[in-house]
Amino acid sequence: MSPRGVAIPDLRERLFAAAERVVARDGAAALTSRAITTEADCGKGVLHTHFAGLDEFVAELLLDRFARSARQAEALEAKVGEGTVAGNLQEVVLDLLEALPAAVVGLAMTRPTAARHTREGFQSGAPAFDAIQRAITVYLQAEQRGSRLVAGADTATIALALVGTVHHLLMTRVPGQGGDTERTTRQLLAVLLGGAGQPPTA
């Protein structure tokens, strides 16, 4: 779903990026329409000109970042046969966690209007975790055909477990503990791939 009246894609992204900076620096409670437009160096009324309100804005931000993450997951297919299986997967997972700040996800899920708008977006076909899971499954199946993953590996279950862990990390991770996230995903991939894929890259 697209925000009403947004005619300039650069403005949409400018506001989204500004909101992410505000949340990262000052916390979710500091996210207001004025804080966003000030950070984006835009007129104070710009956000409300193009969005119904802050809740719709937050929901559209989350939908946009999910769509970006789905595109990154789909790009895995171009990496078949390159690098390592675990390394390629870990890169996508870390990109996904970077693209979906936990505070923004929390805002979109805990504000009733934002949550409803987000659900409507997903129901209308906007990419979500299921799209990312499918892209990872397709990638794993391709690596399986190329003998970089054992023939008996359950690619759908591996993808489900990986995406489920990402969802958990999004809800529970502490900002600034990126090293812990990397270690967790590296260990998870070692278990899921069971030696079928090469060790993940550092």
Coordinates of N, CA, C and O in Angstrom, one line a residue, residues 5-6 12 17 47 52 71-73 90 100 122 127 140 143 148-150 158 160 164 168 170 172 178 187 189:
G5 N -0.6 10.5 -2.0 CA 0.0 11.7 -2.4 C 1.5 11.8 -2.5 O 2.1 12.8 -2.8
V6 N 2.2 10.7 -2.1 CA 3.7 10.8 -2.2 C 4.1 10.7 -3.6 O 4.0 9.6 -4.2
R12 N 9.9 10.3 0.3 CA 9.5 9.1 1.1 C 10.7 8.5 1.8 O 10.6 8.3 3.0
A17 N 14.3 7.4 6.4 CA 15.7 7.4 7.0 C 15.8 8.3 8.2 O 16.5 7.9 9.2
L47 N 5.1 15.6 6.6 CA 4.6 14.2 6.9 C 3.1 14.1 6.8 O 2.6 13.1 6.2
A52 N -1.6 9.9 6.5 CA -2.7 10.2 7.3 C -2.3 10.6 8.7 O -3.1 11.3 9.4
R71 N 13.6 -8.3 -1.2 CA 14.5 -8.1 -2.4 C 15.9 -8.6 -2.2 O 16.5 -9.3 -3.0
Q72 N 16.4 -8.3 -1.0 CA 17.7 -8.8 -0.6 C 17.8 -10.3 -0.6 O 18.7 -11.0 -1.0
A73 N 16.7 -10.9 0.0 CA 16.7 -12.4 0.1 C 16.6 -13.0 -1.3 O 17.2 -14.0 -1.6
Q90 N 24.1 -16.0 6.2 CA 24.3 -15.1 7.3 C 24.3 -13.6 6.8 O 23.8 -12.7 7.5
L100 N 15.4 -3.9 9.6 CA 14.2 -3.8 10.4 C 14.6 -3.5 11.9 O 14.7 -4.4 12.7
F122 N 0.0 -6.3 4.5 CA 0.4 -7.7 4.2 C -0.7 -8.4 3.6 O -0.5 -9.2 2.6
P127 N 5.3 -7.8 0.8 CA 6.2 -8.9 1.2 C 6.3 -8.9 2.7 O 6.4 -7.8 3.4
L140 N 18.3 -22.4 -1.2 CA 18.8 -23.6 -0.6 C 18.6 -24.8 -1.6 O 19.5 -25.6 -1.8
E143 N 21.2 -24.6 -4.3 CA 22.5 -25.1 -3.8 C 22.5 -26.6 -3.6 O 23.5 -27.2 -3.8
R148 N 26.0 -28.5 -3.1 CA 26.7 -27.7 -2.0 C 25.8 -27.9 -0.7 O 26.2 -27.4 0.3
L149 N 24.7 -28.6 -0.8 CA 23.9 -28.9 0.3 C 23.5 -30.4 0.1 O 23.1 -30.8 -1.0
V150 N 23.6 -31.2 1.2 CA 23.3 -32.6 1.0 C 21.9 -32.8 0.5 O 20.9 -32.1 0.8
I158 N 14.8 -25.7 7.1 CA 15.9 -24.8 7.4 C 15.5 -23.4 7.2 O 15.8 -22.5 8.1
L160 N 12.5 -22.0 7.4 CA 11.6 -21.7 8.4 C 12.3 -21.4 9.8 O 12.0 -20.4 10.5
G164 N 12.4 -17.9 11.5 CA 11.8 -17.8 12.9 C 12.8 -17.2 13.9 O 12.4 -16.5 14.8
H168 N 12.6 -13.8 16.2 CA 12.9 -13.7 17.7 C 13.9 -12.7 18.0 O 13.8 -11.9 18.9
L170 N 14.6 -10.0 16.3 CA 14.1 -8.7 16.1 C 13.3 -8.2 17.3 O 13.3 -7.0 17.7
T172 N 13.8 -9.3 20.5 CA 14.5 -9.4 21.8 C 15.9 -8.8 21.8 O 16.4 -8.6 22.9
G178 N 25.6 -6.2 18.2 CA 25.7 -6.8 16.9 C 26.6 -8.0 16.9 O 26.3 -9.0 16.2
Q187 N 26.2 -19.8 14.8 CA 26.0 -21.0 15.5 C 24.7 -21.7 15.0 O 24.7 -22.9 14.8
L189 N 23.4 -21.4 12.0 CA 23.6 -22.0 10.7 C 24.4 -23.3 10.7 O 24.2 -24.2 9.9

